Short mmCIF file of C-alpha atoms and ligand atoms in Angstrom, two decimals:
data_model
loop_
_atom_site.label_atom_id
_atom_site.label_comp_id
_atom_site.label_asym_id
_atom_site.label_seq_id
_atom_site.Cartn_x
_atom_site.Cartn_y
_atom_site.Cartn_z
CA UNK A 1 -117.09 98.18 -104.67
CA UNK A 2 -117.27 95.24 -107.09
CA UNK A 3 -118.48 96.05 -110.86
CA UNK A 4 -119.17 92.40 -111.56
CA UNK A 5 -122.07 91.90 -113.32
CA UNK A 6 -124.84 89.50 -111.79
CA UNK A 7 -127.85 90.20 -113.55
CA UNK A 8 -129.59 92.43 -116.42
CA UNK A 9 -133.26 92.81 -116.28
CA UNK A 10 -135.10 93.67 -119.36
CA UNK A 11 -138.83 95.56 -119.49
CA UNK A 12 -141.12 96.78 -121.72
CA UNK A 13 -141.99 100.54 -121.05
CA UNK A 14 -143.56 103.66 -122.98
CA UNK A 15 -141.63 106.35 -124.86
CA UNK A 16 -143.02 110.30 -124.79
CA UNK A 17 -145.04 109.28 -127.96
CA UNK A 18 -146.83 106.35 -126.41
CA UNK A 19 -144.51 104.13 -128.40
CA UNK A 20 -143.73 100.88 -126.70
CA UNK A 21 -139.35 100.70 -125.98
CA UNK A 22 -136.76 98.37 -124.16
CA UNK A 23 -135.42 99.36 -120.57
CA UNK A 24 -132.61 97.24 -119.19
CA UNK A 25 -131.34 97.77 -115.76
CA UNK A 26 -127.87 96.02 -115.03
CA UNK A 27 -127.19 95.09 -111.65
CA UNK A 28 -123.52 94.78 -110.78
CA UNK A 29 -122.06 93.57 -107.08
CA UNK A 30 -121.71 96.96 -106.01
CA UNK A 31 -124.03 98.72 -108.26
CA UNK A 32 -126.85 99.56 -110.67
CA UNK A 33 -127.66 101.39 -113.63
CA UNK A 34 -130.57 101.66 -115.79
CA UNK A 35 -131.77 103.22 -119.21
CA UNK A 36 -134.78 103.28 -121.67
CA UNK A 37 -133.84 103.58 -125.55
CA UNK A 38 -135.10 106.68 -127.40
CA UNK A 39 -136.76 106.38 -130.82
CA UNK A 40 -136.54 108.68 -133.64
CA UNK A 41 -138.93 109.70 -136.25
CA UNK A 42 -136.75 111.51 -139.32
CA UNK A 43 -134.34 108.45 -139.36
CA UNK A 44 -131.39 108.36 -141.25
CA UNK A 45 -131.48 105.37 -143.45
CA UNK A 46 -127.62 104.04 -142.36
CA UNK A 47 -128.97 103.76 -138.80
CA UNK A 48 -128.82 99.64 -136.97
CA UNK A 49 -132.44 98.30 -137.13
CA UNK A 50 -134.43 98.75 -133.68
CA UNK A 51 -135.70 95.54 -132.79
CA UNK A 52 -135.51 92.16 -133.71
CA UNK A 53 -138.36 90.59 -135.78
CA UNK A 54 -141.02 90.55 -133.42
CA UNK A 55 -140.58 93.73 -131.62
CA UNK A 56 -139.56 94.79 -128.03
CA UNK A 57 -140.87 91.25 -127.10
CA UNK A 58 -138.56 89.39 -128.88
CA UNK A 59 -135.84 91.70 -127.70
CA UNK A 60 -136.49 91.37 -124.12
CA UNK A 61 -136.34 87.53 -124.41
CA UNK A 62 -133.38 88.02 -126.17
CA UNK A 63 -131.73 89.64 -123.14
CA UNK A 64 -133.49 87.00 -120.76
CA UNK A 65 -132.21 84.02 -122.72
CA UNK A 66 -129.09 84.65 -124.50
CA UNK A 67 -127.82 88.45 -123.31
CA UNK A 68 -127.77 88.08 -119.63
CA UNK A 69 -126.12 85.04 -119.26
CA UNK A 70 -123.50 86.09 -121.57
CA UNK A 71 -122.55 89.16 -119.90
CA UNK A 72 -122.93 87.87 -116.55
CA UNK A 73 -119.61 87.57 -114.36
CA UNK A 74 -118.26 89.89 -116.94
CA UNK A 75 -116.67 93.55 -115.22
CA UNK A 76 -118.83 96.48 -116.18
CA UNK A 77 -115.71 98.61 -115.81
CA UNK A 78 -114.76 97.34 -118.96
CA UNK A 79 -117.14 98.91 -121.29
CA UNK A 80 -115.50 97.93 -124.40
CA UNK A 81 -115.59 94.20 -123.67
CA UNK A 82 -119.76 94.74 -122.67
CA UNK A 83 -119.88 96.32 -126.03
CA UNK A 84 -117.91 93.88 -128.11
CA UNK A 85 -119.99 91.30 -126.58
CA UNK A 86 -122.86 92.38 -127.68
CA UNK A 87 -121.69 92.72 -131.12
CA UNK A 88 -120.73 88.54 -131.32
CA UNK A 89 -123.70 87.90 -129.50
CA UNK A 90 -125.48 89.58 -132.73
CA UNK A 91 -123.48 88.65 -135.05
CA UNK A 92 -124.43 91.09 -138.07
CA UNK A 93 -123.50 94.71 -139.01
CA UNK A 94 -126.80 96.28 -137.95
CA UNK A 95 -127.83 94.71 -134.97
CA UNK A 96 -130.81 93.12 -136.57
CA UNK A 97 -130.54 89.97 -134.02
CA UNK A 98 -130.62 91.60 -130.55
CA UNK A 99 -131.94 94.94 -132.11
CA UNK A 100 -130.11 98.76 -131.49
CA UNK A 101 -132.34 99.68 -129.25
CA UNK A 102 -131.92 96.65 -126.76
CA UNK A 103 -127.14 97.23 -127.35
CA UNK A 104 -128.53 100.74 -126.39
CA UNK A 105 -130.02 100.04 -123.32
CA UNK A 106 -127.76 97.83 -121.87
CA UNK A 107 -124.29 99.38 -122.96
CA UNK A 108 -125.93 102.97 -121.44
CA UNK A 109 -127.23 100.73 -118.22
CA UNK A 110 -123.91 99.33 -118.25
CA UNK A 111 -122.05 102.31 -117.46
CA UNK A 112 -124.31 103.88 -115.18
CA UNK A 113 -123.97 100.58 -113.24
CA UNK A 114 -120.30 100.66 -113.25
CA UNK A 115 -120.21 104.50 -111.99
CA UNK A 116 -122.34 103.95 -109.17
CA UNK A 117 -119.94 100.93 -108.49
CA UNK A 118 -117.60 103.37 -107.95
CA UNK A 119 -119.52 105.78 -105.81
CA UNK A 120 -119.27 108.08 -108.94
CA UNK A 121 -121.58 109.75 -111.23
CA UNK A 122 -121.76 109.14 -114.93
CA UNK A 123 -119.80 111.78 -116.48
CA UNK A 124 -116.88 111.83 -113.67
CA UNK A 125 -116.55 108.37 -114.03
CA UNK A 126 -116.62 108.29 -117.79
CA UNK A 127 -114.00 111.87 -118.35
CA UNK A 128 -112.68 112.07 -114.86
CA UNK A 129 -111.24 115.50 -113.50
CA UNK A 130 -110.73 116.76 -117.24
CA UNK A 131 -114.94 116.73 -117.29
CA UNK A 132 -115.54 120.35 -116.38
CA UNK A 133 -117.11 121.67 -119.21
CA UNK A 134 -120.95 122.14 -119.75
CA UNK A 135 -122.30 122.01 -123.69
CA UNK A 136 -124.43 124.71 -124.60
CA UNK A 137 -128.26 123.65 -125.25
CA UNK A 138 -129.71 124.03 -129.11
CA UNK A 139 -133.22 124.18 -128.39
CA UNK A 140 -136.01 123.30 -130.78
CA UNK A 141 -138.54 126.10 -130.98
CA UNK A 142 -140.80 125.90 -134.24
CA UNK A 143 -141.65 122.34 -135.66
CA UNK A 144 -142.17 121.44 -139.32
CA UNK A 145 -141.15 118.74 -142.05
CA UNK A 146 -142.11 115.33 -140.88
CA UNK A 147 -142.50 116.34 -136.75
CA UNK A 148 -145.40 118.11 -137.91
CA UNK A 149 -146.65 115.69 -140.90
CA UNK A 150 -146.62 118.34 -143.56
CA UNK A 151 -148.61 120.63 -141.78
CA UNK A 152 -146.14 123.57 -140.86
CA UNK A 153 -142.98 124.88 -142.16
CA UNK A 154 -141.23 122.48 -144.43
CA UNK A 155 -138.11 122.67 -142.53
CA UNK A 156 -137.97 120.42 -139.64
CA UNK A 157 -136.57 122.20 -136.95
CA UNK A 158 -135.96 126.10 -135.87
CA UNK A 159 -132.90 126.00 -133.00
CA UNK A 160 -132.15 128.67 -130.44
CA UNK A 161 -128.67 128.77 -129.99
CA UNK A 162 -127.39 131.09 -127.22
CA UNK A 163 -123.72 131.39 -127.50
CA UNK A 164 -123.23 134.06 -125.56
CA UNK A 165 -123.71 132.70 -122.35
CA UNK A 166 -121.65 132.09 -119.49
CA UNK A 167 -123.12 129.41 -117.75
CA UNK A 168 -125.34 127.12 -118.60
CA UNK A 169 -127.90 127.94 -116.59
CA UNK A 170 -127.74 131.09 -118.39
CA UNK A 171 -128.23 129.80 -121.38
CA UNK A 172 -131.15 127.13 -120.66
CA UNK A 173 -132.79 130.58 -119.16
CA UNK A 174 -132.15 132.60 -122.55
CA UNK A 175 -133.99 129.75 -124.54
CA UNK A 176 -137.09 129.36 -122.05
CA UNK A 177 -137.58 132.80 -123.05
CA UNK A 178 -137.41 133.03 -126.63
CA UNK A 179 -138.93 129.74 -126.28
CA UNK A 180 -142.26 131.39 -124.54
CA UNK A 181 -141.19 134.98 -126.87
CA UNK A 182 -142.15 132.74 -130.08
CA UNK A 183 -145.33 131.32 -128.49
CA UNK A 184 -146.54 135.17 -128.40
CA UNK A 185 -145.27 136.09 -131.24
CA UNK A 186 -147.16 132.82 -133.29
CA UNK A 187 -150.28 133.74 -131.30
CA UNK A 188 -150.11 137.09 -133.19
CA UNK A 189 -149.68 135.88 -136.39
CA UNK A 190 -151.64 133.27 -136.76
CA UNK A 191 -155.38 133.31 -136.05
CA UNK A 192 -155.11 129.29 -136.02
CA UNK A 193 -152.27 128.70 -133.40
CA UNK A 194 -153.54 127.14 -130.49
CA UNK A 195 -150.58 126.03 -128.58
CA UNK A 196 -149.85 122.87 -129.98
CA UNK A 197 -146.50 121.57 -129.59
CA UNK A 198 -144.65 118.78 -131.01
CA UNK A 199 -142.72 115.40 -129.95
CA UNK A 200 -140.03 117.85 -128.63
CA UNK A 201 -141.87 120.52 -127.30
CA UNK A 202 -141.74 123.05 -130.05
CA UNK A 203 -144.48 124.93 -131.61
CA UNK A 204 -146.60 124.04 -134.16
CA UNK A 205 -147.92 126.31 -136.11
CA UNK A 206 -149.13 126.32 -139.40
CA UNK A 207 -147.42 129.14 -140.78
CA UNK A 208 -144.48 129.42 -143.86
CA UNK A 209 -141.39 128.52 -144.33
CA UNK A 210 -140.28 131.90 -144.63
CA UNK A 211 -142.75 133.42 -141.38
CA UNK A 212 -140.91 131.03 -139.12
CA UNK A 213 -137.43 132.40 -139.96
CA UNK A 214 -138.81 135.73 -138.57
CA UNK A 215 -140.02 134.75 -135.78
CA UNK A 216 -137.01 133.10 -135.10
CA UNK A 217 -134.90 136.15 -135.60
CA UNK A 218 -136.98 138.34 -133.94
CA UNK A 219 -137.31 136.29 -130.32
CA UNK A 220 -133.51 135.67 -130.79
CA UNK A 221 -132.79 139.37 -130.72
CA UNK A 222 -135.08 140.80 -128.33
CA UNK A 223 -133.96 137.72 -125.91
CA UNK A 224 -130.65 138.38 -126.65
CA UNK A 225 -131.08 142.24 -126.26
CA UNK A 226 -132.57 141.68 -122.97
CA UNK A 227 -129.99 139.35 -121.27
CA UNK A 228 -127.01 141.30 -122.83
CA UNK A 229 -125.55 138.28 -124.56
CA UNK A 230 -125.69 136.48 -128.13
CA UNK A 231 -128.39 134.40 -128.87
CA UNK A 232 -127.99 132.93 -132.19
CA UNK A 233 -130.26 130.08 -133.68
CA UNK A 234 -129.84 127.40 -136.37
CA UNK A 235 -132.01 125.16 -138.35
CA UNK A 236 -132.75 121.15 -138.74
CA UNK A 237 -133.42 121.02 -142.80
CA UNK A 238 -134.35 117.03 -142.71
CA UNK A 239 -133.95 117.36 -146.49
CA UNK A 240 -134.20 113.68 -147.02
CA UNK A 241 -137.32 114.38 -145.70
CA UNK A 242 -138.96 116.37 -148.71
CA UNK A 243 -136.19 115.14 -151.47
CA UNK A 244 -137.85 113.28 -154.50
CA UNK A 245 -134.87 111.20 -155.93
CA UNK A 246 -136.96 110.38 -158.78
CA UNK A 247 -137.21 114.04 -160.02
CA UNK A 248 -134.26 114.98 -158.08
CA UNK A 249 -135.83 118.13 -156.56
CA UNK A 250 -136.52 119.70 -152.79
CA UNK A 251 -139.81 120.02 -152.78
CA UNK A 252 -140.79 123.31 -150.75
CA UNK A 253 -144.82 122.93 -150.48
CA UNK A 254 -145.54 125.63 -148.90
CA UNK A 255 -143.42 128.03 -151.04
CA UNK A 256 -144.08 126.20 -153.73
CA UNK A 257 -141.46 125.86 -155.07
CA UNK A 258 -139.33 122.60 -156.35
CA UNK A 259 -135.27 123.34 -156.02
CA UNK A 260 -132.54 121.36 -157.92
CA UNK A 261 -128.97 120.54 -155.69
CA UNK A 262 -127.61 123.60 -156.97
CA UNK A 263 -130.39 125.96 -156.27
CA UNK A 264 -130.86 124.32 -152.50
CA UNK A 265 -127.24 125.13 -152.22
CA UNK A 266 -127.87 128.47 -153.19
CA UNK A 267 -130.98 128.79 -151.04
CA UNK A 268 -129.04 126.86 -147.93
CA UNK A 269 -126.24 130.11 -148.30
CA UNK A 270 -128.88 132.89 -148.93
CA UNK A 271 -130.52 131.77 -145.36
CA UNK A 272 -126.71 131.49 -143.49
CA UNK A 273 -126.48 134.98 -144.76
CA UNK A 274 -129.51 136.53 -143.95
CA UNK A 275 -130.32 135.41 -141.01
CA UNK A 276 -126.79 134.79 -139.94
CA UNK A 277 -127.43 131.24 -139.56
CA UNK A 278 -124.66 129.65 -136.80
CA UNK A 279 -126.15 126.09 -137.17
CA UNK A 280 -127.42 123.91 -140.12
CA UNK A 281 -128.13 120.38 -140.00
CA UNK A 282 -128.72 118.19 -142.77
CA UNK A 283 -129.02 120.39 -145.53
CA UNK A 284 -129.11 117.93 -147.98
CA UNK A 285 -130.25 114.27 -148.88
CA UNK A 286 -128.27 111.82 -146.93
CA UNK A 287 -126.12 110.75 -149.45
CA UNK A 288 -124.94 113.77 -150.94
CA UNK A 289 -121.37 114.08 -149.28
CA UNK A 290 -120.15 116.49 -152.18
CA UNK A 291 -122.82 119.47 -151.52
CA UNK A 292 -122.20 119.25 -147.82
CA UNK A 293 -118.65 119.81 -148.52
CA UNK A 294 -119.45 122.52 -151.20
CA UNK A 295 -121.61 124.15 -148.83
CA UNK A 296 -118.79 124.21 -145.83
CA UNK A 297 -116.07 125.51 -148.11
CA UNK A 298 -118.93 128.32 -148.87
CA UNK A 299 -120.12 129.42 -145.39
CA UNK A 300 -118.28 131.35 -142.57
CA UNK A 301 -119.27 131.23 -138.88
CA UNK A 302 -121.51 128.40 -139.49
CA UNK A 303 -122.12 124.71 -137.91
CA UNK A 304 -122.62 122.46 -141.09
CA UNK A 305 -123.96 119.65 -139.29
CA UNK A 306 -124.86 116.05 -140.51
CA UNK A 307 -127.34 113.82 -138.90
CA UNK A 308 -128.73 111.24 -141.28
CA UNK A 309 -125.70 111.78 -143.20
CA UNK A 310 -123.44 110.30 -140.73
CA UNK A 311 -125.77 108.04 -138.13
CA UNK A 312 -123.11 108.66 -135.42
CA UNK A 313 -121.19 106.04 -138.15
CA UNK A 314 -117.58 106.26 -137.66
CA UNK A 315 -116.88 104.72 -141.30
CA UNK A 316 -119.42 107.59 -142.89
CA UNK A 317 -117.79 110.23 -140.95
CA UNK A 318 -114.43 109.45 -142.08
CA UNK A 319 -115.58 109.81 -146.02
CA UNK A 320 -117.41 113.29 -144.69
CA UNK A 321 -114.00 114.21 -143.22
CA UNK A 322 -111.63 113.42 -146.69
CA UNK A 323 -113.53 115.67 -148.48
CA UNK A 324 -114.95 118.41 -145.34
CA UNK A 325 -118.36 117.49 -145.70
CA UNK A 326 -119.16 119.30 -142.78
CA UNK A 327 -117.53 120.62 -139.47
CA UNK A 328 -120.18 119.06 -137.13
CA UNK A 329 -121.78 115.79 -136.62
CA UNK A 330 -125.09 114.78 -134.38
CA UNK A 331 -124.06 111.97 -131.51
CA UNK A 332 -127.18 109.84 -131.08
CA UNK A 333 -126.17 106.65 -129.35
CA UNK A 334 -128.73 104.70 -130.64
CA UNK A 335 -127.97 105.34 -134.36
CA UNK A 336 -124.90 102.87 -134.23
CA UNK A 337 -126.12 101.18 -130.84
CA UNK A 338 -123.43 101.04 -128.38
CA UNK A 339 -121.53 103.84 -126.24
CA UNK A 340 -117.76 102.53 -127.76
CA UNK A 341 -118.70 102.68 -131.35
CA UNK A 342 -120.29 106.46 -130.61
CA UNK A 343 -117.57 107.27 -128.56
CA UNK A 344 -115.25 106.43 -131.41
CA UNK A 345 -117.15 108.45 -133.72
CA UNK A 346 -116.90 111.53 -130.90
CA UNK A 347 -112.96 111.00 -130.63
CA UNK A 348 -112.62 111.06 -134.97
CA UNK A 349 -114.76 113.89 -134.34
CA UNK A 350 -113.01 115.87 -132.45
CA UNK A 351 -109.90 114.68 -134.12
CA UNK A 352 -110.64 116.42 -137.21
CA UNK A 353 -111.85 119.53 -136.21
CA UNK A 354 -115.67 118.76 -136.11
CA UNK A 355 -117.87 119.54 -133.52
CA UNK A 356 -119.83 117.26 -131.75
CA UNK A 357 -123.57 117.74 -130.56
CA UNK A 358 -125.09 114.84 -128.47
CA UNK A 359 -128.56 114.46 -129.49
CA UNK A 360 -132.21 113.51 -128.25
CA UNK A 361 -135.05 111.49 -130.71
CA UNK A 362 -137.98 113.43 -131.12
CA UNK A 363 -139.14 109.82 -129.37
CA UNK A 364 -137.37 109.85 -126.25
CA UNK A 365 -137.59 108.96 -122.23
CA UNK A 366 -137.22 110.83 -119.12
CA UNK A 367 -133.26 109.79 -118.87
CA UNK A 368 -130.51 111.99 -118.47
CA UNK A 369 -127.36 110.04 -119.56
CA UNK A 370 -126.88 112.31 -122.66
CA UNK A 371 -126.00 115.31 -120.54
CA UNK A 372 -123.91 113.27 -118.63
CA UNK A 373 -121.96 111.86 -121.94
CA UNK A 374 -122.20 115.71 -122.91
CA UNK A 375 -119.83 116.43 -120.17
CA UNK A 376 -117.87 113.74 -120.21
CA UNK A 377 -116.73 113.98 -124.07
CA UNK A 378 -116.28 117.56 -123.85
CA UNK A 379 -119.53 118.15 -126.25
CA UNK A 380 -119.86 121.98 -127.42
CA UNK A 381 -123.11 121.23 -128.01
CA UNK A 382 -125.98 119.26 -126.85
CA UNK A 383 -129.31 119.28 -128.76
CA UNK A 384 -132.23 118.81 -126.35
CA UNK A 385 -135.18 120.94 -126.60
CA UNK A 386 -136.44 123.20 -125.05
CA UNK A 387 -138.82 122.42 -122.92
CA UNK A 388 -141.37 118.76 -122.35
CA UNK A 389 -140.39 116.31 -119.94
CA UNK A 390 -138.33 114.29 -121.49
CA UNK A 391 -135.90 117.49 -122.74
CA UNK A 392 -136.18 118.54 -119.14
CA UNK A 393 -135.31 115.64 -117.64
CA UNK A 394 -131.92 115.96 -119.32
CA UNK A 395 -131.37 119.79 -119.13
CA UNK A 396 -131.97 120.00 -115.51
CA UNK A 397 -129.53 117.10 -114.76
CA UNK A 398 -126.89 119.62 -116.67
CA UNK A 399 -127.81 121.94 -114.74
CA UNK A 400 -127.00 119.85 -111.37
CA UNK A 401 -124.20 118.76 -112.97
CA UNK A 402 -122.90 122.77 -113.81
CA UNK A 403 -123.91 123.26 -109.82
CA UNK A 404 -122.42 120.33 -108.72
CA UNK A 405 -119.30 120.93 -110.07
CA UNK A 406 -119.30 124.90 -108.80
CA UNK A 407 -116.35 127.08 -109.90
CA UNK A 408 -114.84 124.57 -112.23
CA UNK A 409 -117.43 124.87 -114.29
CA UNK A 410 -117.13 126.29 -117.49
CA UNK A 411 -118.63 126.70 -121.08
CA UNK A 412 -117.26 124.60 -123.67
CA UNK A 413 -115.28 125.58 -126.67
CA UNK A 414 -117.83 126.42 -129.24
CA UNK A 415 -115.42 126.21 -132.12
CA UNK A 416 -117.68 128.19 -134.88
CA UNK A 417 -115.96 128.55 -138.43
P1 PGA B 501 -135.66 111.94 -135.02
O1 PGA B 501 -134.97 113.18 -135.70
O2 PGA B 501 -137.13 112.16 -135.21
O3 PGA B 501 -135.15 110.82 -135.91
O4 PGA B 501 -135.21 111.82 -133.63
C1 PGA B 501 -134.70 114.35 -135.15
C2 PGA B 501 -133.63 114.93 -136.02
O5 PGA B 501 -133.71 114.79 -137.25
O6 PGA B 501 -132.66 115.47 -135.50
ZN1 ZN B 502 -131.68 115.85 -137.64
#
């Protein structure tokens, strides 16, 4: 089958938010492949713009008039050439001509075109017979910080993390259940919960800070007690969220109380400890490389992940990485905007000892391709909700990927120091 390219096709379509986004299908001789971009809401400030100046408009005309002639005749096979491509068609550092978004949708609709080319699916094509390994899901459960405008626990996210799990169907099972375990155990607590969730399908509740740890722990344990395995959970701090550079203070409003860098670090430890924490993202501001590396050197048997800290940015990671600032990084495509430059950030990665956990955006579509690139990197982890249809869409393909590929299957290496 022929992976020349003869045509990209650009549309306007709807994210889970409402929010209008860029699709691009690419058609090749012997194949297509499609994909919508995602959109996030807690974004790092390092991250390529979006759009061009006049919105998903502008970018679609941008594919029509100066994209799609460029790339076609060009072999989809070669992914680094699409990508590079893009990149002079743009001509700056962050995308700002053709927009992120639109080098997102067409280097993801890219591959997908040149798999089914080859009569393959996504993650074979991309990590061939070596792609047997399934990521285990961290699964958003209680939503605060700025999912929840204020109105809920000031940290972001609350993760269920079940490690203990054989398969991944397992583990997808284990956090439907703490998932709906924490919806019973709100609707005790608080008189106000009425089964709101969020962008990613977690609960919102407007309870404490401190409240949602509990009920956290609690589900975790009496899940994991049930299905005879560990289910550990994590947390998505967002702390440039609620930092105030001008008085350089966390602000916790609900607990009110204001923390300095050295008393977050403090408080970022006391919660590892406590609640035996195996996952912490973005613990501080996004430019604080030193206290992410003061906090890894000070935690045991804990992800130290950065998000907004590294925007998938291979340049950032490798300053996290001379000094440890971290041992895990967040993989969300459409931070840098093509697959090559985030594959090159997965490879220094896993070079260096960090893990790495493909992301969703709180604002996302019903694709699938980040299980697939899951997979086919050899991702530990994959961050992905727990449930809503746009999580869904992506944790059931991994699930027809785990049956699909029957008793090769296997977890991945969950390397937790
Ligand atoms: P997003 O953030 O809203 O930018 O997708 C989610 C996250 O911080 O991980
Ligand atoms: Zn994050």
């Amino acid at each position: 089958m022929s992976s020349i390219i003869e045509d990209l096709i650009a549309r306007k379509i709807f994210n889970n938010r409402g929010e209008e986004t860029i699709e691009v299908d690419v058609i090749t001789a012997g194949g297509f492949g499609r994909a919508g971009a995602p959109a996030g809401k807690s974004r790092g400030k390092s991250e390529v713009a979006y759009y061009p100046q006049g919105g998903v408009e502008a970018a679609i005309k941008r594919v029509d008039d100066l994209i799609a002639p460029e790339l076609a005749g060009l072999n989809a096979d070669f992914q680094d050439e699409i990508d590079s491509t893009l990149h002079e068609i743009d001509g700056t550092t962050d995308f700002k001509n053709i927009g992120g978004n639109t080098a997102f949708a067409i280097s993801l609709a890219n591959v997908e075109a040149a798999a089914n080319s080859h009569g393959l699916l996504l993650f074979q094509f991309i990590g061939g017979n070596a792609a047997n390994t399934l990521p285990y899901p961290l699964g958003n459960c209680i939503s605060g910080g700025a999912h929840v405008r204020g109105k809920g626990p000031v940290i972001q996210e609350y993760l269920a993390l079940p490690h203990g799990a054989e398969s991944f169907l397992e583990a997808q099972t284990a956090n439907t259940k703490i998932h709906k375990k924490i919806g019973d155990l709100l609707k005790k607590k608080s008189t106000t919960f009425n089964g709101g969730k969020s962008d990613e399908g977690a609960w919102i509740s407007n309870i404490t800070t401190d409240d949602a740890f509990e009920v956290m722990a609690r589900a975790c344990e009496e899940i994991g007690n049930e299905l005879d395995f560990e289910c550990g959970f994590g947390i998505d701090v967002a702390a440039s969220s609620f930092w105030k550079a001008k008085e350089e203070k966390y602000i916790y409003e609900n607990q009110g109380k204001k923390r300095d860098t050295a008393e977050q670090l403090e408080y970022m430890i006391e919660l590892i400890e406590k609640y035996h924490l195996i996952y912490v993202e973005d613990p501080f501001q996004e430019d604080d490389f030193d206290s992410f590396s003061e906090l890894t050197k000070k935690s045991k048997n804990c992800m130290i992940c950065g998000d907004d800290l590294f925007t998938t940015n291979t340049e950032r990671l490798n300053n996290g990485i001379k000094i440890n600032a971290g041992n895990a990084i967040i993989i969300k495509v459409n931070q840098i905007g093509t697959l090559t430059d985030a594959a090159e950030t997965i490879e220094t990665a896993q070079r260096n000892g960090y893990n790495a956990v493909v992301s969703h955006r709180s604002g996302d579509t019903c694709d699938w391709h980040i299980a697939h690139l899951a997979v086919a990197y050899k991702c530990p982890v994959i961050k992905t909700g727990v449930v809503e249809g746009s999580r869904i869409a992506k944790l059931n393909e991994l699930i027809r990927i785990e049956h699909f590929l029957g008793d090769r299957a296997k977890m991945a290496d969950l390397n937790i120091r």
